[in-house]
Coordinates of C-alpha atoms and ligand atoms in Angstrom, one line a residue:
X13 CA -21.9 51.2 -40.9
X14 CA -22.9 50.2 -37.1
X15 CA -23.4 46.9 -36.5
X16 CA -27.0 45.2 -36.6
X17 CA -28.5 44.5 -33.1
X18 CA -31.2 42.7 -34.9
X19 CA -31.7 39.2 -33.2
X20 CA -34.5 38.0 -35.8
X21 CA -32.1 38.7 -38.7
X22 CA -29.3 36.9 -37.0
X23 CA -31.6 34.3 -37.0
X24 CA -32.1 34.2 -40.4
X25 CA -28.3 34.1 -41.4
X26 CA -27.6 31.7 -38.8
X27 CA -30.0 29.4 -40.8
X28 CA -28.8 30.3 -43.9
X29 CA -24.9 29.7 -42.7
X30 CA -23.2 26.8 -44.0
X31 CA -20.3 26.2 -42.4
X32 CA -20.7 28.7 -38.8
X33 CA -17.8 28.7 -36.4
X34 CA -17.7 30.1 -32.9
X35 CA -14.5 31.6 -31.3
X36 CA -15.1 31.9 -27.5
X37 CA -12.8 33.3 -24.7
X38 CA -12.7 33.7 -21.0
X39 CA -16.3 36.0 -20.9
X40 CA -17.9 32.7 -21.8
X41 CA -17.0 31.2 -18.3
X42 CA -17.0 34.0 -16.3
X43 CA -20.7 33.4 -15.3
X44 CA -19.8 30.1 -13.8
X45 CA -17.3 32.4 -11.7
X46 CA -13.8 31.9 -13.7
X47 CA -12.2 35.2 -13.8
X48 CA -11.1 36.7 -17.1
X49 CA -8.0 37.7 -18.3
X50 CA -8.3 41.4 -18.9
X51 CA -10.7 44.1 -17.7
X52 CA -12.0 44.4 -14.3
X53 CA -11.1 41.9 -12.3
X54 CA -9.2 40.6 -14.8
X55 CA -5.9 38.2 -13.9
X56 CA -3.7 39.9 -15.7
X57 CA -4.4 43.0 -13.5
X58 CA -3.5 41.3 -10.3
X59 CA -0.6 38.5 -12.1
X60 CA 2.3 39.1 -14.6
X61 CA 1.4 37.6 -17.1
X62 CA 5.4 37.0 -18.8
X63 CA 6.2 35.5 -15.2
X64 CA 2.8 33.1 -15.5
X65 CA 2.3 32.4 -18.6
X66 CA 5.5 32.2 -20.7
X67 CA 8.0 29.3 -20.9
X68 CA 10.4 31.8 -19.7
X69 CA 8.6 32.5 -16.5
X70 CA 8.1 28.7 -15.6
X71 CA 11.9 28.0 -16.5
X72 CA 12.8 30.6 -14.0
X73 CA 10.1 30.1 -11.2
X74 CA 7.9 26.4 -11.6
X75 CA 6.9 27.2 -8.0
X76 CA 5.4 30.5 -9.4
X77 CA 3.7 29.2 -12.1
X78 CA 2.4 25.7 -10.3
X79 CA 0.7 27.8 -7.6
X80 CA -1.0 30.0 -10.0
X81 CA -2.2 27.1 -12.3
X82 CA -3.1 24.8 -8.9
X83 CA -5.7 28.0 -7.9
X84 CA -6.8 27.5 -11.5
X85 CA -7.3 24.0 -11.2
X86 CA -9.3 24.7 -8.1
X87 CA -11.3 26.8 -9.1
X88 CA -11.9 25.0 -12.4
X89 CA -12.8 21.6 -10.6
X90 CA -15.5 23.8 -8.8
X91 CA -17.6 25.6 -11.2
X92 CA -20.1 24.4 -13.2
X93 CA -20.7 25.2 -16.7
X94 CA -23.5 28.3 -17.3
X95 CA -26.2 29.0 -20.1
X96 CA -23.4 30.3 -22.7
X97 CA -21.9 26.8 -22.3
X98 CA -24.9 24.9 -23.1
X99 CA -26.5 26.7 -25.4
X100 CA -23.1 26.4 -27.5
X101 CA -23.2 22.3 -26.8
X102 CA -27.0 22.4 -28.2
X103 CA -26.2 23.8 -31.5
X104 CA -23.0 21.9 -31.4
X105 CA -25.3 18.5 -32.0
X106 CA -26.4 17.9 -35.1
X107 CA -30.1 16.7 -33.7
X108 CA -30.8 19.7 -32.1
X109 CA -28.9 22.4 -34.4
X110 CA -30.3 21.4 -37.4
X111 CA -33.9 22.4 -36.2
X112 CA -32.3 26.1 -36.4
X113 CA -29.7 25.6 -39.2
X114 CA -30.5 22.8 -41.4
X115 CA -27.3 21.1 -43.4
X116 CA -25.1 23.2 -41.4
X117 CA -21.8 22.4 -39.8
X118 CA -20.5 23.9 -36.5
X119 CA -17.5 23.7 -34.7
X120 CA -16.6 25.6 -31.0
X121 CA -13.0 26.7 -30.9
X122 CA -12.5 27.8 -27.4
X123 CA -9.3 29.6 -25.6
X124 CA -10.5 28.5 -22.4
X125 CA -8.6 26.1 -20.5
X126 CA -11.2 25.0 -18.2
X127 CA -12.9 22.2 -19.5
X128 CA -16.2 23.6 -19.1
X129 CA -17.6 23.2 -22.7
X130 CA -16.5 19.6 -22.6
X131 CA -18.6 19.2 -19.3
X132 CA -21.0 20.8 -20.6
X133 CA -21.3 18.7 -24.0
X134 CA -20.9 15.2 -21.7
X135 CA -24.0 16.6 -19.9
X136 CA -26.4 16.7 -22.5
X137 CA -24.4 13.4 -24.5
X138 CA -25.0 11.6 -21.2
X139 CA -28.7 11.0 -21.9
X140 CA -27.7 10.7 -25.9
X141 CA -27.8 7.2 -27.9
X142 CA -24.9 8.2 -30.4
X143 CA -22.6 10.3 -28.4
X144 CA -19.2 10.2 -30.1
X145 CA -21.1 10.8 -33.6
X146 CA -22.2 13.7 -32.2
X147 CA -19.2 15.1 -30.9
X148 CA -17.1 14.4 -34.3
X149 CA -18.0 15.8 -37.6
X150 CA -18.3 13.4 -41.2
X151 CA -14.7 12.8 -40.8
X152 CA -14.2 12.2 -37.5
X153 CA -12.6 15.3 -36.5
X154 CA -13.5 17.3 -33.3
X155 CA -16.5 19.9 -33.0
X156 CA -14.7 21.0 -30.0
X157 CA -11.5 22.4 -30.0
X158 CA -9.2 23.8 -27.3
X159 CA -6.9 25.5 -28.9
X160 CA -4.8 26.5 -26.0
X161 CA -4.7 23.4 -24.6
X162 CA -6.5 22.3 -21.1
X163 CA -5.8 23.0 -17.1
X164 CA -6.4 19.1 -16.4
X165 CA -3.7 17.8 -19.1
X166 CA -0.2 17.4 -17.5
X167 CA 3.0 17.5 -19.7
X168 CA 6.4 16.2 -18.8
X169 CA 9.3 18.5 -19.1
X170 CA 11.8 15.9 -20.4
X171 CA 11.7 15.9 -24.0
X172 CA 12.8 12.5 -24.0
X173 CA 9.6 11.5 -22.5
X174 CA 6.9 13.9 -23.6
X175 CA 4.2 12.0 -21.6
X176 CA 1.2 13.7 -21.4
X177 CA -1.7 12.7 -18.7
X178 CA -5.3 13.8 -18.1
X179 CA -5.1 14.6 -14.1
X180 CA -8.1 16.0 -12.2
X181 CA -6.4 15.2 -8.8
X182 CA -7.1 17.7 -6.0
X183 CA -4.8 18.8 -4.7
X184 CA -2.4 17.8 -7.5
X185 CA 0.1 17.4 -4.7
X186 CA 0.6 18.0 -1.1
X187 CA 3.3 20.9 -1.4
X188 CA 0.6 22.9 -3.3
X189 CA -2.4 22.1 -1.3
X190 CA -3.8 25.3 0.5
X191 CA -1.8 27.5 -1.6
X192 CA -4.8 29.0 -3.2
X193 CA -5.1 31.7 -0.2
X194 CA -1.3 33.0 -1.2
X195 CA -2.6 33.2 -4.6
X196 CA -5.2 35.2 -3.5
X197 CA -3.6 37.5 -1.8
X198 CA -1.1 37.5 -4.3
X199 CA 1.8 36.8 -2.0
X200 CA 2.9 33.6 -4.0
X201 CA 5.5 31.3 -2.5
X202 CA 8.8 31.5 -4.7
X203 CA 10.2 29.0 -3.1
X204 CA 8.8 25.5 -3.3
X205 CA 11.0 22.6 -3.9
X206 CA 10.9 21.6 -7.6
X207 CA 11.3 17.9 -6.1
X208 CA 8.2 18.9 -4.6
X209 CA 5.9 20.1 -7.5
X210 CA 3.8 17.9 -9.7
X211 CA 6.5 15.4 -11.3
X212 CA 5.8 13.3 -14.5
X213 CA 3.8 10.1 -13.5
X214 CA 6.4 7.7 -15.9
X215 CA 9.7 8.9 -15.7
X216 CA 9.6 11.4 -12.4
X217 CA 11.0 14.3 -14.0
X218 CA 9.4 18.2 -13.3
X219 CA 5.6 18.5 -15.0
X220 CA 4.0 21.4 -16.4
X221 CA 0.4 22.4 -17.2
X222 CA -0.8 21.5 -20.3
X223 CA -1.8 24.9 -21.5
X224 CA -0.6 27.5 -24.0
X225 CA 1.8 30.0 -23.3
X226 CA 2.9 33.4 -24.9
X227 CA 5.5 32.3 -27.6
X228 CA 3.8 28.9 -28.0
X229 CA 2.0 27.3 -30.9
X230 CA -1.6 26.7 -30.0
X231 CA -3.3 23.2 -30.8
X232 CA -4.9 22.2 -34.1
X233 CA -3.5 24.6 -36.0
X234 CA -4.3 23.0 -39.2
X235 CA -7.7 21.8 -38.0
X236 CA -8.4 25.4 -37.4
X237 CA -7.2 27.0 -40.2
X238 CA -9.0 24.6 -42.8
X239 CA -12.6 25.6 -40.8
X240 CA -11.8 29.1 -40.6
X241 CA -10.7 29.2 -44.6
X242 CA -14.5 27.3 -45.3
X243 CA -16.5 29.5 -42.9
X244 CA -18.9 31.9 -43.6
X245 CA -20.3 32.9 -40.7
X246 CA -17.7 33.8 -37.2
X247 CA -19.6 34.0 -33.8
X248 CA -17.2 35.7 -31.3
X249 CA -17.9 34.9 -28.1
X250 CA -16.8 36.7 -24.7
X251 CA -13.3 37.4 -25.8
X252 CA -11.0 40.7 -26.2
X253 CA -9.9 39.4 -29.4
X254 CA -6.6 40.8 -28.4
X255 CA -4.7 37.4 -28.3
X256 CA -3.8 36.0 -31.7
X257 CA -4.0 33.7 -33.2
X258 CA -7.5 33.7 -32.0
X259 CA -8.0 37.4 -32.8
X260 CA -7.6 37.1 -36.6
X261 CA -10.1 34.5 -37.2
X262 CA -13.2 36.9 -37.3
X263 CA -11.5 39.4 -39.5
X264 CA -10.2 36.1 -42.0
X265 CA -14.1 35.1 -42.4
X266 CA -15.0 38.4 -43.3
X267 CA -12.5 39.2 -45.9
X268 CA -13.6 35.9 -47.6
X269 CA -17.2 37.2 -47.4
X270 CA -18.3 35.9 -44.0
X271 CA -20.1 37.8 -41.5
X272 CA -19.6 38.4 -37.9
X273 CA -21.3 38.1 -35.0
X274 CA -20.0 39.7 -31.9
X275 CA -21.1 38.2 -28.2
X276 CA -19.8 40.3 -25.6
X277 CA -20.3 42.3 -22.3
X278 CA -19.1 45.4 -23.8
X279 CA -17.8 47.1 -26.7
X280 CA -13.9 45.1 -27.5
X281 CA -11.3 45.2 -29.9
X282 CA -12.5 45.1 -33.5
X283 CA -16.4 44.9 -33.2
X284 CA -16.3 47.8 -35.1
X285 CA -16.4 45.8 -38.2
X286 CA -18.7 43.3 -37.1
X287 CA -22.2 42.4 -39.0
X288 CA -23.9 42.0 -35.6
X289 CA -23.1 43.3 -31.9
X290 CA -25.0 41.8 -28.8
X291 CA -24.0 43.7 -26.1
X292 CA -24.6 42.0 -22.6
X293 CA -23.9 38.4 -20.6
X294 CA -23.6 36.2 -23.5
X295 CA -25.1 33.6 -20.6
X296 CA -28.3 35.5 -21.7
X297 CA -27.6 36.9 -25.2
X298 CA -26.5 33.7 -26.7
X299 CA -29.1 31.7 -25.2
X300 CA -31.5 33.5 -27.0
X301 CA -29.8 33.6 -30.2
X302 CA -29.3 30.1 -30.7
X303 CA -32.3 28.2 -29.6
Ligands
LIG454 C1 -17.9 38.5 -21.1 C2 -18.6 38.1 -20.1 C3 -19.8 37.5 -19.9 C4 -16.7 39.0 -19.6 N1 -20.5 37.6 -21.4 N2 -18.6 38.5 -22.5 C5 0.2 38.9 -34.0 C6 0.4 40.2 -33.3 C7 1.2 40.4 -32.3 C8 1.6 39.5 -31.3 C9 1.4 38.4 -31.6 C10 0.8 38.0 -33.3 N3 0.5 36.8 -33.5 C11 1.0 36.0 -32.1 C12 1.4 37.0 -31.4 C13 2.2 36.6 -30.0 C14 1.1 36.1 -28.8 C15 -0.3 37.2 -28.9 O1 -1.3 37.3 -29.6 N4 0.0 38.2 -27.9 C16 -0.8 39.5 -27.7 C17 -0.7 39.5 -26.3 C18 -0.4 40.4 -28.9 N5 -0.1 35.0 -29.3 C19 0.9 33.7 -28.9 O2 2.1 33.9 -28.5 C20 -0.3 32.6 -29.2 N6 0.9 31.9 -29.9 C21 1.5 32.1 -31.4 O3 1.0 32.7 -31.9 O4 2.0 30.8 -31.8 C22 2.7 31.2 -32.7 C23 1.7 30.1 -33.9 C24 0.7 30.5 -34.1 C25 0.1 29.6 -35.1 C26 0.6 29.1 -35.8 C27 2.0 28.8 -35.6 C28 2.8 29.6 -34.8 C29 -0.3 31.8 -28.3 C30 -1.3 32.5 -27.0 C31 -1.4 31.8 -25.7 C32 -2.5 32.7 -24.9 N7 -1.8 32.4 -23.5 C33 -3.1 32.2 -22.6 C34 -2.8 31.9 -21.3 C35 -3.2 30.2 -21.6 C36 -3.4 29.6 -20.5 C37 -4.1 30.2 -19.5 O5 -5.4 30.0 -19.0 O6 -3.5 30.1 -18.3 O7 -4.5 32.3 -23.1 S1 -3.4 34.6 -22.3 C38 -4.9 34.6 -21.8 O8 -5.6 35.4 -23.0 C39 -5.2 32.9 -22.0 C40 -6.6 33.2 -23.0 O9 -7.1 32.0 -23.7 C41 -6.2 34.4 -23.8 C42 -7.3 35.2 -24.5 O10 -8.2 35.8 -23.1 P1 -9.8 36.2 -23.5 O11 -10.2 34.9 -23.8 O12 -9.8 36.9 -24.8 O13 -9.9 37.1 -22.3 P2 -10.1 38.4 -21.9 O14 -9.7 38.6 -20.6 O15 -9.1 39.3 -22.4 O16 -11.2 38.8 -22.5 C43 -12.6 38.4 -22.0 C44 -13.8 38.9 -22.7 O17 -15.0 38.3 -21.9 C45 -13.8 40.4 -22.3 O18 -14.0 41.4 -23.7 C46 -15.0 41.0 -21.4 O19 -15.9 41.9 -21.8 C47 -16.0 39.8 -21.8 N8 -16.6 39.2 -20.9 N9 -17.4 38.7 -19.0 C48 -20.1 38.1 -22.4 N10 -20.6 37.2 -19.1
LIG455 ZN1 8.3 11.8 -18.3

């Protein structure tokens, strides 16, 4: 059966569901000016994912990889959360959500590394008295899960050290300053000396971006598995649903009797079996659906 486009029915489902998860991807941040990976204008159309988003690529050329991530960090620093981030933030705060979906739980599992969902939450919570209670569930677990890490986490590559720091410095180091133009032209400099690339502030070893590359284990897998296992509604937002394990969550929820609602600009992998499909920019469709 073709997925339903009935917004009122979806809103009824939202009110009835007990354990709701949203799985988000790059389309969530598209309206903030952050490029997606696949599709028109997607980064993997222009850049080679194997060279730039694998541990092997980093080992081969930390210079190329750092230029790519420096460019992404600078873009994320300039960007602002959009209406889709705001809709999800508002929905994740029990005080607001409970007017729409009483007595349900909600968690946002995002594949995005740009930090815009966190910034959107923080903006809303700035005027909120019990901010930390709103950001965690009853068991003290986060309601926002950044499964592919964060652009602004910087990790030490020396396993004996393992230092991680949250670093929003712009530029992260002098040698990368201005290399954004090279990334735009796709003429990255393969030869920036490793000693001039970002270093660990504790032990001085080479640092790497704190994102999850292909072949690496995503973060918070135990918590995510638990949330997926008990979810009765999975809202899929702005992801091509091609990268696992995230791509499997909607199917997992459906196979245990739950419902799936997809919000995407266009048709995407796996949406044929969705119960609800809302095509269009999620910054418009999600805002209508969740408020
Ligand atoms: C809009 C819009 C608007 C636009 N409104 N919509 C099973 C089968 C085959 C392979 C595997 C498998 N399991 C694992 C693998 C290997 C691999 C994988 O999935 N490969 C596939 C390519 C097949 N997966 C992994 O290696 C993962 N690790 C893993 O599985 O470890 C094993 C393990 C798991 C669990 C427990 C223990 C061990 C790691 C994956 C890491 C992915 N890394 C990247 C880079 C991260 C850092 C960075 O950002 O640079 O993550 S790749 C890239 O893809 C990035 C994204 O998070 C990810 C997903 O992309 P996303 O978000 O879906 O973006 P797009 O561009 O594809 O789609 C955007 C969508 O938005 C489109 O549909 C548009 O239409 C839409 N859109 N504007 C609404 N305004
Ligand atoms: Zn170190």
